[in-house]
Amino acid sequence: STSGVRTSSSSGVSTSSSPNLFTGIGLLGEWQQMSDAYVLRPKVPAKSIVLFVGGAFVGAAPQQWYRYLMEELAKDGHVVVTTPYQLDFDYNKICLELSNTHNSIVQSLREEYGVELPIVGIGHSCGSLLQTMLSSNITGSESFERVANILISFNNKPIKDAIPAFEQLVTPAAIRLTSPSSSAEGPILRSALGSIQSGLIDAQRLANTGLMPPIYENEILPFVKQALSPLDQIPGLFERIADGVSEFSPSTPDIQQSAKETYRASNTLLVKFKEDSIDETEIISSVLESKGSQVATLRGTHVTPCIQDVLFETPLDLFTPSFVKAVRE
């Protein structure tokens, strides 16, 4: 039974375990699309189901922006589920969408792997905030219990603190970019993004001619589309700012109070990086002090979880395996 969860190997999702040099080199990895999420299955006996939520903007394409981290988790035996989301000023709206997807996919995967498989939540930056909310009553109950959460580079700064000169610079810029321009093309921002979309449409038309090698349509074009998908969020956010929205909801104090009272994960690892100026791990650590949380400090910056392995495995590794392995290590 799939519990209403559809699976797909199309829409730019590769399910092949051994890339073919003539049709692809593994640009998309081995993700399987299930409903609104992407699933990466381990090649060894499964230890847990990991529910990953990425940071603001890049969370719209976590299967690409966090690919290396996710693949390392899968290699270690974890069934990785990552759900893209569009950033919104209403965090509850995002959490409701994530929760619905998580409930459906966890049910499906537990039918496949067994109900005893533990659930672990992992989030980065804004994703850590969303995982905290999902584990608290502020967004309603999940249909499963989490044994642990790993919150990486937690951040819940109000917009005015997170973005310098927000009212003086960002709000006027948003009004200008989203107001009708003098041309017939409409608002400047949507016009610019429309040009990118037109380029992608032209690229798809080229693929449809059959003149390009299979790798172009199978991997290169889907890879570019996925990598650029975070840009789709910008016009809507700027329009909300231009309309006067200046803060996320629920407020930071409300989120912290709910987490302090109702946070349910029995174990929480808080991860911070030494060179991260916007990290707020210490704040959430004090909030979850009575919930069994621990803090780990690692070398790196706020974007370290997004670092990619540029030497991912391809069929060319057959010719230089020792060199590739040495550089990768």
Coordinates of C-alpha atoms in Angstrom, one line a residue, residues 120-124 127-128 131 147-153 267-271:
V120 CA 14.6 11.7 13.1
G121 CA 14.0 15.3 12.1
I122 CA 16.9 17.4 10.7
G123 CA 16.7 21.0 9.8
H124 CA 19.1 23.7 8.7
G127 CA 14.5 24.5 8.5
S128 CA 15.6 24.1 12.2
Q131 CA 11.3 21.4 12.7
V147 CA 13.0 9.9 18.6
A148 CA 15.3 12.9 18.0
N149 CA 15.8 16.2 16.2
I150 CA 19.0 17.6 14.9
L151 CA 18.8 21.4 14.6
I152 CA 21.6 22.9 12.5
S153 CA 22.4 26.6 12.6
N267 CA 16.5 14.0 22.2
T268 CA 17.8 17.1 20.4
L269 CA 21.2 17.8 19.0
L270 CA 21.9 21.4 18.4
V271 CA 24.7 22.0 15.9

